[in-house]
Short mmCIF file of C-alpha atoms and ligand atoms in Angstrom, two decimals:
data_model
loop_
_atom_site.label_atom_id
_atom_site.label_comp_id
_atom_site.label_asym_id
_atom_site.label_seq_id
_atom_site.Cartn_x
_atom_site.Cartn_y
_atom_site.Cartn_z
CA MET A 1 173.28 -51.42 283.35
CA GLU A 2 176.90 -52.38 283.19
CA THR A 3 177.20 -56.10 282.36
CA SER A 4 180.78 -55.83 281.12
CA SER A 5 182.11 -57.42 284.34
CA PHE A 6 179.95 -60.50 283.67
CA GLY A 7 180.61 -63.71 281.84
CA ILE A 8 177.67 -66.03 281.24
CA ALA A 9 177.74 -69.79 281.76
CA ILE A 10 174.94 -71.93 280.33
CA MET A 11 174.60 -75.43 281.81
CA ALA A 12 173.59 -77.69 278.93
CA ALA A 13 175.42 -80.97 279.52
CA GLY A 14 172.61 -83.02 281.08
CA LYS A 15 170.88 -85.94 279.42
CA GLY A 16 167.30 -85.14 280.27
CA THR A 17 166.49 -88.58 281.70
CA ARG A 18 162.89 -87.56 282.46
CA LEU A 19 162.15 -86.96 278.74
CA ASN A 20 162.57 -90.61 277.72
CA SER A 21 163.98 -89.31 274.44
CA ALA A 22 167.06 -90.08 272.36
CA ARG A 23 167.54 -86.37 271.63
CA PRO A 24 169.42 -84.34 274.27
CA LYS A 25 167.09 -82.19 276.33
CA VAL A 26 168.50 -78.82 275.28
CA LEU A 27 167.90 -79.67 271.60
CA HIS A 28 164.19 -80.26 272.10
CA GLU A 29 162.22 -77.42 270.53
CA ILE A 30 159.67 -75.00 271.79
CA GLY A 31 158.43 -72.00 269.84
CA GLY A 32 160.15 -73.43 266.75
CA GLN A 33 163.65 -73.32 268.28
CA ALA A 34 165.84 -75.54 270.46
CA LEU A 35 165.71 -74.75 274.19
CA LEU A 36 169.42 -73.94 274.21
CA LEU A 37 169.10 -71.42 271.37
CA HIS A 38 166.45 -69.51 273.32
CA VAL A 39 168.80 -69.31 276.29
CA ILE A 40 171.78 -68.28 274.14
CA ALA A 41 169.64 -65.54 272.54
CA ALA A 42 168.77 -64.15 275.99
CA ALA A 43 172.46 -64.30 276.98
CA ARG A 44 173.55 -62.62 273.73
CA SER A 45 171.38 -59.61 274.47
CA LEU A 46 173.47 -58.96 277.60
CA VAL A 47 177.03 -59.72 276.53
CA PRO A 48 178.90 -60.57 273.31
CA ALA A 49 179.15 -64.25 272.32
CA ALA A 50 182.83 -64.24 273.31
CA GLN A 51 181.76 -63.86 276.96
CA ILE A 52 179.36 -66.83 276.90
CA TYR A 53 180.43 -70.34 277.94
CA CYS A 54 178.16 -73.21 277.12
CA ILE A 55 178.81 -76.37 279.16
CA ILE A 56 178.09 -79.44 277.06
CA GLY A 57 178.46 -83.17 277.72
CA HIS A 58 175.66 -85.56 276.79
CA GLN A 59 175.75 -85.83 272.95
CA ALA A 60 178.16 -82.91 273.06
CA GLU A 61 178.87 -82.90 269.34
CA ALA A 62 175.18 -82.67 268.39
CA VAL A 63 174.69 -79.82 270.85
CA ARG A 64 177.83 -78.06 269.65
CA ALA A 65 176.72 -78.38 266.01
CA ALA A 66 173.30 -76.93 266.79
CA ALA A 67 174.74 -73.89 268.59
CA SER A 68 178.12 -73.32 266.91
CA SER A 69 176.86 -70.56 264.61
CA THR A 70 176.09 -68.40 267.66
CA GLY A 71 179.82 -67.97 268.31
CA VAL A 72 179.73 -68.93 272.01
CA HIS A 73 182.52 -70.93 273.68
CA PHE A 74 181.97 -74.58 274.50
CA VAL A 75 183.30 -76.24 277.64
CA LEU A 76 183.18 -80.01 277.81
CA GLN A 77 181.81 -81.82 280.86
CA PRO A 78 182.62 -85.38 279.75
CA GLU A 79 180.78 -87.04 282.65
CA GLN A 80 177.69 -85.36 284.00
CA ARG A 81 178.11 -85.47 287.74
CA GLY A 82 175.83 -82.57 288.60
CA THR A 83 175.45 -78.82 288.24
CA GLY A 84 178.31 -78.17 290.72
CA HIS A 85 180.53 -80.48 288.67
CA ALA A 86 179.58 -78.46 285.56
CA MET A 87 180.98 -75.34 287.27
CA GLN A 88 184.18 -77.22 288.12
CA GLN A 89 184.67 -77.81 284.39
CA LEU A 90 184.28 -74.09 283.73
CA ARG A 91 186.89 -73.31 286.41
CA ARG A 92 189.23 -75.85 284.79
CA HIS A 93 188.61 -74.24 281.38
CA PHE A 94 189.76 -70.82 282.64
CA ALA A 95 192.78 -72.32 284.43
CA ALA A 96 193.82 -74.30 281.33
CA SER A 97 193.22 -71.56 278.75
CA GLY A 98 195.07 -68.90 280.72
CA GLN A 99 192.08 -66.66 280.00
CA PRO A 100 191.18 -64.63 283.10
CA ALA A 101 187.80 -65.60 284.53
CA PRO A 102 185.25 -62.75 284.48
CA GLU A 103 184.76 -60.94 287.79
CA ASN A 104 181.10 -61.94 287.92
CA LEU A 105 179.35 -64.94 286.48
CA LEU A 106 175.71 -65.18 285.43
CA VAL A 107 174.77 -68.87 285.39
CA LEU A 108 171.82 -69.96 283.24
CA SER A 109 170.18 -73.36 282.84
CA GLY A 110 169.87 -74.67 279.30
CA ASP A 111 166.41 -76.01 280.18
CA VAL A 112 164.90 -72.72 281.42
CA PRO A 113 164.16 -71.32 277.95
CA LEU A 114 161.72 -68.44 278.41
CA ILE A 115 164.01 -66.28 280.50
CA GLN A 116 163.95 -62.67 279.30
CA PRO A 117 166.90 -60.25 279.02
CA ALA A 118 165.18 -57.63 281.22
CA THR A 119 164.90 -60.15 284.07
CA LEU A 120 168.57 -61.10 283.72
CA GLN A 121 169.54 -57.42 283.69
CA ALA A 122 167.55 -56.91 286.90
CA LEU A 123 169.27 -59.90 288.49
CA CYS A 124 172.76 -58.64 287.56
CA SER A 125 171.96 -55.14 288.85
CA PHE A 126 170.60 -56.53 292.11
CA HIS A 127 173.68 -58.73 292.51
CA LEU A 128 176.01 -55.74 292.10
CA ALA A 129 173.91 -53.44 294.30
CA GLU A 130 173.75 -56.06 297.08
CA ARG A 131 177.50 -56.75 296.77
CA ALA A 132 176.56 -60.40 297.06
CA ALA A 133 178.72 -63.49 296.58
CA MET A 134 175.66 -65.31 295.15
CA THR A 135 172.29 -64.00 293.97
CA ILE A 136 169.49 -66.46 293.19
CA LEU A 137 166.59 -65.75 290.84
CA THR A 138 163.40 -67.16 292.37
CA ALA A 139 159.67 -67.41 291.70
CA VAL A 140 156.52 -68.58 293.46
CA PRO A 141 154.66 -70.81 290.98
CA PRO A 142 151.25 -72.37 291.67
CA ASN A 143 152.92 -75.77 292.17
CA PRO A 144 156.53 -75.71 293.44
CA THR A 145 156.87 -79.52 293.54
CA GLY A 146 160.05 -80.79 291.90
CA TYR A 147 162.04 -77.59 292.30
CA GLY A 148 164.73 -76.75 294.81
CA ARG A 149 163.37 -74.30 297.44
CA VAL A 150 165.04 -71.11 298.53
CA LEU A 151 164.94 -70.61 302.28
CA ARG A 152 165.40 -66.99 303.34
CA THR A 153 166.63 -65.91 306.77
CA ALA A 154 163.32 -64.08 307.26
CA ASP A 155 160.26 -63.61 305.03
CA ALA A 156 160.96 -60.07 303.80
CA SER A 157 164.74 -60.38 303.91
CA PRO A 158 166.79 -60.61 300.73
CA GLU A 159 169.21 -62.90 302.58
CA VAL A 160 169.20 -66.62 301.95
CA GLN A 161 170.12 -69.45 304.31
CA ALA A 162 170.19 -72.34 301.86
CA ILE A 163 168.67 -73.99 298.78
CA VAL A 164 167.08 -77.36 299.57
CA GLU A 165 166.41 -79.81 296.73
CA GLN A 166 162.91 -81.37 296.52
CA LYS A 167 164.05 -84.79 297.69
CA ALA A 168 165.80 -83.35 300.76
CA LEU A 169 162.87 -81.22 301.98
CA THR A 170 161.73 -81.98 305.53
CA PRO A 171 157.94 -82.44 305.96
CA ALA A 172 157.75 -78.89 307.34
CA GLN A 173 159.65 -77.53 304.30
CA LEU A 174 157.45 -79.31 301.72
CA SER A 175 155.12 -76.33 301.54
CA ALA A 176 157.97 -73.80 301.08
CA PRO A 177 156.66 -71.79 298.12
CA GLU A 178 159.73 -70.02 296.70
CA ILE A 179 161.57 -72.01 294.03
CA ASN A 180 165.13 -71.84 292.76
CA SER A 181 164.95 -71.00 289.04
CA GLY A 182 168.40 -72.49 288.38
CA ILE A 183 169.60 -68.99 287.38
CA TYR A 184 172.21 -67.26 289.55
CA CYS A 185 174.82 -64.53 289.69
CA PHE A 186 178.11 -65.22 291.44
CA ARG A 187 181.20 -63.29 292.31
CA THR A 188 183.33 -65.74 290.36
CA SER A 189 186.14 -65.99 292.92
CA ALA A 190 183.64 -66.83 295.69
CA LEU A 191 182.03 -69.56 293.57
CA PHE A 192 185.27 -71.11 292.37
CA SER A 193 186.86 -71.19 295.85
CA HIS A 194 183.99 -73.27 297.29
CA LEU A 195 183.41 -75.79 294.49
CA ASP A 196 185.83 -78.31 296.00
CA SER A 197 183.82 -78.40 299.24
CA LEU A 198 180.72 -79.82 297.49
CA SER A 199 179.82 -83.39 298.32
CA THR A 200 177.83 -86.13 296.60
CA ASN A 201 176.06 -87.02 299.82
CA ASN A 202 172.54 -86.51 298.42
CA ALA A 203 169.64 -88.31 296.71
CA HIS A 204 171.27 -88.25 293.23
CA GLY A 205 174.87 -88.76 294.31
CA GLU A 206 175.74 -85.58 292.38
CA LEU A 207 177.64 -82.38 293.07
CA TYR A 208 174.86 -79.80 293.47
CA LEU A 209 175.58 -76.19 292.55
CA THR A 210 172.72 -75.30 294.88
CA ASP A 211 174.79 -76.44 297.89
CA VAL A 212 177.17 -73.53 297.23
CA ALA A 213 174.55 -71.22 298.83
CA ALA A 214 174.85 -72.78 302.31
CA LEU A 215 178.64 -73.11 301.96
CA LEU A 216 178.96 -69.40 301.23
CA VAL A 217 176.67 -68.50 304.13
CA ALA A 218 178.80 -70.67 306.44
CA HIS A 219 181.80 -68.61 305.32
CA ARG A 220 179.97 -65.37 306.10
CA GLU A 221 179.51 -64.51 302.45
CA ARG A 222 176.36 -62.67 301.38
CA VAL A 223 173.78 -64.80 299.54
CA VAL A 224 170.60 -63.07 298.42
CA ALA A 225 167.51 -63.87 296.36
CA LEU A 226 165.54 -61.79 293.87
CA ARG A 227 162.00 -62.84 293.09
CA SER A 228 161.32 -62.50 289.37
CA SER A 229 158.68 -59.88 288.61
CA GLY A 230 157.81 -61.33 285.19
CA PRO A 231 155.23 -64.01 284.33
CA VAL A 232 156.03 -67.23 286.18
CA GLU A 233 156.60 -69.27 282.96
CA GLU A 234 159.70 -67.18 282.35
CA VAL A 235 161.60 -69.02 285.08
CA LEU A 236 160.08 -72.49 284.80
CA GLY A 237 162.23 -75.42 283.77
CA ALA A 238 161.39 -78.05 281.19
CA ASN A 239 162.23 -81.53 282.45
CA THR A 240 159.44 -83.46 280.72
CA ILE A 241 157.82 -83.16 277.30
CA GLU A 242 154.58 -82.13 278.97
CA GLU A 243 156.39 -79.26 280.73
CA MET A 244 157.97 -78.24 277.44
CA MET A 245 154.58 -78.15 275.71
CA HIS A 246 153.26 -75.97 278.54
CA LEU A 247 156.09 -73.50 277.90
CA ASP A 248 155.55 -73.74 274.13
CA ALA A 249 151.90 -72.80 274.55
CA ALA A 250 152.81 -69.94 276.90
CA MET A 251 155.36 -68.64 274.43
CA ARG A 252 153.03 -68.80 271.44
CA LEU A 253 150.23 -67.16 273.36
CA ALA A 254 152.60 -64.32 274.28
CA THR A 255 153.43 -63.93 270.56
CA ALA A 256 149.73 -63.93 269.63
CA ARG A 257 149.03 -61.30 272.31
CA ARG A 258 151.82 -59.08 271.01
CA LEU A 259 150.44 -59.33 267.47
CA MET A 260 146.87 -58.65 268.60
CA ALA A 261 148.13 -55.52 270.39
CA GLN A 262 149.59 -54.46 267.01
CA GLY A 263 146.18 -54.69 265.28
CA VAL A 264 146.15 -58.30 264.06
CA THR A 265 142.86 -60.16 264.57
CA ILE A 266 143.48 -63.74 265.71
CA PHE A 267 140.40 -65.87 266.16
CA ARG A 268 140.90 -68.49 268.88
CA PRO A 269 144.54 -67.49 269.51
CA GLU A 270 145.13 -70.59 271.64
CA THR A 271 144.90 -72.68 268.44
CA SER A 272 147.46 -70.71 266.44
CA VAL A 273 151.11 -71.76 266.26
CA ILE A 274 153.13 -68.63 265.56
CA ASP A 275 156.90 -68.42 265.94
CA ALA A 276 158.19 -65.37 267.83
CA THR A 277 160.10 -64.34 264.69
CA VAL A 278 156.92 -63.79 262.61
CA GLN A 279 155.80 -60.27 261.70
CA ILE A 280 152.24 -59.34 260.68
CA GLY A 281 150.79 -56.00 259.61
CA PRO A 282 147.66 -54.47 261.14
CA ASP A 283 144.15 -55.47 260.02
CA THR A 284 145.27 -58.90 258.95
CA ILE A 285 142.91 -61.64 260.10
CA LEU A 286 143.96 -65.14 261.11
CA GLN A 287 141.29 -67.78 261.30
CA PRO A 288 141.75 -70.61 263.86
CA PHE A 289 144.41 -73.31 263.49
CA VAL A 290 147.04 -71.45 261.48
CA GLN A 291 150.79 -72.16 261.65
CA LEU A 292 153.12 -69.26 260.82
CA LEU A 293 156.73 -70.34 261.10
CA GLY A 294 160.28 -69.09 260.85
CA ASN A 295 160.95 -65.87 259.03
CA THR A 296 157.40 -65.34 257.79
CA ARG A 297 156.32 -61.73 257.15
CA ILE A 298 152.73 -60.86 256.37
CA GLY A 299 151.50 -57.46 255.22
CA SER A 300 148.40 -55.66 256.35
CA ASN A 301 144.77 -56.44 255.60
CA CYS A 302 145.45 -60.04 254.62
CA ARG A 303 143.15 -62.91 255.49
CA ILE A 304 144.67 -66.29 256.34
CA GLY A 305 142.15 -69.12 256.45
CA SER A 306 142.21 -72.10 258.78
CA TYR A 307 144.75 -74.94 258.46
CA ASN A 308 147.33 -72.96 256.56
CA VAL A 309 151.01 -73.68 257.20
CA LEU A 310 153.33 -70.87 256.10
CA GLU A 311 157.08 -71.11 256.60
CA ASN A 312 159.68 -68.45 255.73
CA THR A 313 157.14 -66.81 253.48
CA GLN A 314 156.59 -63.17 252.62
CA LEU A 315 153.11 -61.82 251.87
CA GLY A 316 152.26 -58.36 250.57
CA ASP A 317 149.09 -56.51 251.56
CA ASN A 318 145.47 -57.61 250.97
CA VAL A 319 146.42 -61.21 250.24
CA LEU A 320 143.71 -63.84 250.66
CA ILE A 321 144.80 -67.38 251.51
CA ARG A 322 141.84 -69.70 251.66
CA PRO A 323 142.11 -72.73 253.98
CA ASN A 324 144.51 -75.69 253.75
CA CYS A 325 147.54 -74.37 251.89
CA VAL A 326 151.15 -75.44 252.52
CA ILE A 327 153.57 -72.65 251.62
CA ALA A 328 157.34 -72.54 252.17
CA ASP A 329 160.06 -70.07 251.14
CA ALA A 330 157.69 -68.17 248.87
CA ILE A 331 157.01 -64.52 248.07
CA ILE A 332 153.43 -63.47 247.38
CA GLY A 333 152.46 -60.07 246.01
CA ASP A 334 149.70 -57.65 247.02
CA ASP A 335 146.08 -58.67 246.35
CA ALA A 336 146.97 -62.23 245.35
CA LYS A 337 144.46 -65.00 246.07
CA LEU A 338 145.53 -68.51 247.00
CA GLY A 339 143.92 -71.79 247.91
CA PRO A 340 142.12 -73.70 249.09
CA PHE A 341 144.59 -76.62 249.00
CA SER A 342 147.48 -74.95 247.15
CA HIS A 343 151.05 -76.18 247.61
CA LEU A 344 153.69 -73.50 247.10
CA ARG A 345 157.15 -74.96 247.38
CA PRO A 346 160.44 -73.08 247.77
CA GLY A 347 161.21 -70.43 245.20
CA SER A 348 157.61 -69.66 244.32
CA GLN A 349 157.07 -65.97 243.53
CA ILE A 350 153.44 -65.16 243.02
CA GLY A 351 152.87 -61.71 241.55
CA PRO A 352 150.31 -59.13 242.63
CA GLU A 353 146.66 -60.00 241.86
CA ALA A 354 147.62 -63.50 240.74
CA HIS A 355 145.39 -66.48 241.61
CA ILE A 356 146.64 -69.92 242.59
CA GLY A 357 143.77 -72.29 243.21
CA ASN A 358 142.98 -75.74 244.52
CA PHE A 359 145.43 -78.59 243.99
CA VAL A 360 147.90 -76.35 242.21
CA GLU A 361 151.57 -76.97 243.02
CA THR A 362 154.31 -74.46 242.27
CA LYS A 363 158.06 -74.84 242.73
CA ASN A 364 160.71 -72.34 241.73
CA ALA A 365 158.02 -70.63 239.70
CA LYS A 366 157.57 -66.93 238.96
CA VAL A 367 153.95 -66.08 238.28
CA GLY A 368 153.42 -62.59 236.89
CA ARG A 369 150.84 -60.00 237.81
CA GLY A 370 147.24 -61.11 237.40
CA SER A 371 148.10 -64.60 236.11
CA LYS A 372 145.83 -67.45 237.08
CA ALA A 373 146.26 -71.17 237.71
CA ASN A 374 143.00 -71.98 239.39
CA HIS A 375 142.77 -75.77 239.34
CA LEU A 376 144.91 -78.92 239.37
CA ALA A 377 148.15 -77.67 237.79
CA TYR A 378 151.91 -78.10 238.31
CA LEU A 379 154.25 -75.20 237.60
CA GLY A 380 157.89 -76.18 238.23
CA ASP A 381 160.94 -74.11 237.17
CA ALA A 382 158.56 -71.89 235.25
CA THR A 383 158.43 -68.17 234.52
CA LEU A 384 155.04 -66.75 233.63
CA GLY A 385 154.45 -63.21 232.40
CA SER A 386 151.39 -61.24 233.39
CA ASN A 387 147.78 -62.25 232.79
CA VAL A 388 148.62 -65.80 231.78
CA ASN A 389 145.82 -68.35 232.12
CA ILE A 390 146.77 -71.88 233.07
CA GLY A 391 143.89 -74.28 232.44
CA ALA A 392 142.82 -77.06 234.78
CA GLY A 393 145.24 -79.98 234.79
CA ALA A 394 148.01 -78.25 232.77
CA ILE A 395 151.52 -79.20 233.79
CA THR A 396 155.12 -78.27 233.10
CA CYS A 397 157.27 -81.38 232.57
CA ASN A 398 160.42 -79.89 234.09
CA TYR A 399 162.35 -83.08 234.88
CA ASP A 400 163.83 -85.50 232.34
CA GLY A 401 164.99 -87.99 234.97
CA GLU A 402 168.37 -86.32 235.31
CA LYS A 403 168.04 -82.56 235.01
CA LYS A 404 165.45 -79.85 235.61
CA HIS A 405 164.55 -77.62 232.65
CA PRO A 406 162.85 -74.23 232.48
CA THR A 407 159.51 -73.25 230.98
CA THR A 408 158.80 -69.67 229.92
CA ILE A 409 155.27 -68.49 229.22
CA GLY A 410 154.76 -65.01 227.80
CA SER A 411 152.25 -62.45 229.00
CA GLY A 412 148.65 -63.00 228.03
CA ALA A 413 149.22 -66.61 226.93
CA PHE A 414 146.41 -69.13 227.36
CA ILE A 415 147.39 -72.69 228.23
CA GLY A 416 144.44 -75.02 227.62
CA SER A 417 143.28 -77.59 230.12
CA ASN A 418 145.31 -80.76 230.49
CA SER A 419 148.20 -79.47 228.36
CA THR A 420 151.64 -80.93 228.84
CA LEU A 421 154.51 -78.46 228.34
CA VAL A 422 157.73 -80.45 227.91
CA ALA A 423 160.64 -78.29 229.11
CA PRO A 424 162.85 -76.64 228.06
CA ILE A 425 160.13 -74.77 226.24
CA THR A 426 158.96 -71.26 225.49
CA ILE A 427 155.40 -70.15 224.83
CA GLY A 428 155.25 -66.67 223.28
CA ASP A 429 153.13 -63.72 224.41
CA THR A 430 149.37 -64.11 223.89
CA ALA A 431 149.84 -67.55 222.30
CA TYR A 432 147.16 -70.21 222.72
CA VAL A 433 147.83 -73.83 223.50
CA ALA A 434 144.86 -76.02 222.69
CA ALA A 435 143.48 -78.21 225.46
CA ALA A 436 145.16 -81.60 225.94
CA SER A 437 148.13 -80.66 223.76
CA CYS A 438 151.56 -82.13 224.33
CA ILE A 439 153.88 -79.23 223.49
CA THR A 440 157.52 -80.05 222.74
CA GLU A 441 158.49 -77.14 220.48
CA GLU A 442 158.49 -73.40 220.92
CA VAL A 443 155.14 -71.71 220.35
CA PRO A 444 155.65 -68.30 218.75
CA ALA A 445 153.80 -65.24 220.05
CA GLU A 446 150.23 -64.74 218.83
CA SER A 447 150.04 -68.38 217.58
CA LEU A 448 147.72 -71.27 218.30
CA ALA A 449 149.49 -74.55 218.99
CA LEU A 450 147.65 -77.86 218.64
CA GLY A 451 149.65 -80.82 219.81
CA ARG A 452 147.16 -83.68 219.76
CA SER A 453 145.75 -86.14 217.25
CA ARG A 454 142.67 -85.05 215.33
CA GLN A 455 139.37 -86.36 216.63
CA VAL A 456 137.64 -88.99 214.50
CA ASN A 457 133.87 -89.66 214.86
CA LYS A 458 132.48 -92.93 213.50
CA PRO A 459 128.70 -92.55 213.07
CA GLY A 460 126.65 -95.71 213.84
CA TRP A 461 129.68 -97.50 215.32
CA VAL A 462 127.85 -98.56 218.52
CA SER A 463 124.90 -100.30 216.84
CA ALA A 464 127.25 -101.88 214.26
CA ARG A 465 129.27 -103.42 217.07
CA LYS A 466 126.14 -104.74 218.76
CA GLN A 467 125.10 -106.43 215.50
CA SER A 468 128.52 -108.09 215.03
CA THR A 469 128.66 -109.44 218.60
CA LYS A 470 125.12 -110.94 218.13
CA ARG A 471 126.27 -112.82 215.04
CA CYS A 472 129.10 -114.40 217.00
CA ASP A 473 126.77 -115.77 219.71
C1 UD1 B 501 167.97 -77.73 289.14
C2 UD1 B 501 168.30 -77.24 290.56
C3 UD1 B 501 167.01 -76.95 291.29
C4 UD1 B 501 166.19 -75.94 290.51
C5 UD1 B 501 165.97 -76.40 289.07
C6 UD1 B 501 165.36 -75.26 288.28
C7 UD1 B 501 170.39 -78.41 291.14
C8 UD1 B 501 171.00 -79.46 291.97
N1 UD1 B 501 169.06 -78.25 291.26
O1 UD1 B 501 167.28 -78.95 289.29
O2 UD1 B 501 167.29 -76.42 292.58
O3 UD1 B 501 164.95 -75.72 291.18
O4 UD1 B 501 167.22 -76.75 288.45
O5 UD1 B 501 165.02 -75.62 286.98
O6 UD1 B 501 171.09 -77.70 290.44
N2 UD1 B 501 173.43 -80.01 283.82
C9 UD1 B 501 174.75 -80.02 283.41
N3 UD1 B 501 175.60 -80.96 283.94
C10 UD1 B 501 175.20 -81.86 284.87
C11 UD1 B 501 173.85 -81.82 285.30
C12 UD1 B 501 173.00 -80.89 284.77
O7 UD1 B 501 175.15 -79.22 282.57
O8 UD1 B 501 176.04 -82.66 285.29
C13 UD1 B 501 172.51 -79.00 283.24
C14 UD1 B 501 171.29 -79.64 282.59
O9 UD1 B 501 171.54 -79.90 281.21
C15 UD1 B 501 170.23 -78.58 282.80
C16 UD1 B 501 170.67 -77.84 284.04
O10 UD1 B 501 172.02 -78.19 284.27
O11 UD1 B 501 170.18 -77.68 281.70
C17 UD1 B 501 169.83 -78.23 285.28
O12 UD1 B 501 169.94 -79.64 285.48
P1 UD1 B 501 168.70 -80.54 285.87
O13 UD1 B 501 169.17 -81.93 286.03
O14 UD1 B 501 167.58 -80.29 284.96
O15 UD1 B 501 168.38 -79.95 287.33
P2 UD1 B 501 166.98 -79.95 288.07
O16 UD1 B 501 166.75 -81.30 288.67
O17 UD1 B 501 165.92 -79.38 287.22
CA1 CA B 502 165.79 -78.87 285.08
#
C-alpha cells in the first residue's frame, strides 16, 4: 500500500486528568514501554520519522525527552483546549514552517497504544479507495460507555452522519454500540479548512476533533467508517490506570501466545510478565510468575523457575535458572545452572556449564567454563578462568572506598570458604587459598596460600577457668 501521501499526527498533549497521576498520561507504561512509544513505533512502520508529527503540551519537555530519540517532529500545543485545537496547532506548524502539509493525514491518539500497523494500513487503503474526506476507525467493544459513538447513515453503509461524545448522547443513542477509536484519516485540506468552524459549545468546553465529521457531512464531503477487524483491545484507549493495566495484560498475553506458538512452554501464562521485545527458543519452559524484560534473549531447552526477573539478559541453550534470581545485563552460557536466589548484576558473564548458587552476587564478573560459586559469595570486577571453585562465603574486596579494583583467578584455582581477596589481586592457575584467609598479595600458580593466624588449642582451659571464678566468689 502506498502511504507516501500520508503524514501522521499523534495527539499527545493531554494531561490525563482521570489518572490522578503527576506523570503525563502518554508516559505511563504498558508492556514495559511508554504509551506514546508504542504509538510512535506503529507510526514508524508506515512512514519515516520525518513524516510524523507529535503534538505535545502538558509537561511537553518530559514527553519530548522521552520520545526525541525516535526522530519525530514535535508540535507544541501550549494550552490543551481539545483534540480539534491540537489539529489547529498542526495547521499552524505547517503554515509557519513553510513545509507543505501532506496530502493525507493519519491521526493517532497517544493513549491508544495497542494499535497495529496492519490495521493502520487497512484504514489508509480504505480512505484512499473511498476517496473520503474523513475515515474513522471504529470498533464494537463489550462496553462502549465513555467513548464517542459513530452514527452511520444506515447500518451496513460505510457513510457516517456524525460522531457523538458520551456526554452528548441522547437516551436513544446511549445503546449505540460502535465506538470512535480516536484514529482517523483525513484529506488534509478538508480537515484544515473546517477547523475554524469548531465550537466549544459542549460538556468540556473544548474544541472536539470529532465534530469535524458532522461539519464535513454538512458540506457534502464524504465521511466513512471502517470497523477494525483485529482484537478489540487494539483500538481501546487508556484513560485510567485500571484501563492501562487491562491493555498491559492483553499485550503480555499476546506475547505469551506468540511464544507458545513458537514452542515455548509457559505454565500459567496469565502470571508471566514478558516484554514484546523478548525472544525465546523452542522447548524452553517457563514456570509461573516469571518476568522477562527488555532485550532478553533465551536459547532453547532452558528452564526458568518461578519468581525470576531477567532484564536485558542473554541465555544460551539448556540453561537452568532455579527460582528467585534477579539478573540484569548479563550473558549466560550453555548448560549453566543458576539459583535459587542468585543476584547477577550488570556485566556478569557466566560461562558454559558454570554454577552460580544461592545468595551469590556477581557484578562485572567473568566466570569461566565449569567454574562454581555455589553459596554465599560476592564476585565483583573479577575474572575467573575455567573450573575455579569459590567456597561458601568467599568474597572479592573490589572497592577501597574510592576506586574499584580487579581480581583475577586462574583456571582450576580453589578459593576456600570465607576467604577475603583484597583487590587488585591475582590468584594463579590451580592455586589453593586456605579457608578464612585474607589474601592481599599475589598467589603464584600451583601454590597454597594461608592468610590467617595459626590456631592455638589450650587443653584444660575451660575447667581451669571454672576453678578460678570459684575462688573469686
Ligand atoms: C476521544 C474522542 C472520543 C473517542 C476517544 C477514543 C474527542 C473529543 N473524543 O475522547 O470520541 O471515543 O478519544 O479513545 O476527541 N489531546 C491533545 N490535546 C488536547 C486534548 C487531548 O493532544 O487538547 C490528546 C490526549 O493526550 C489523548 C488524545 O488527544 O492522547 C485523546 O484525548 P482524550 O482527552 O483522552 O479524549 P477522550 O475523552 O478519550
Ligand atoms: Ca482517551
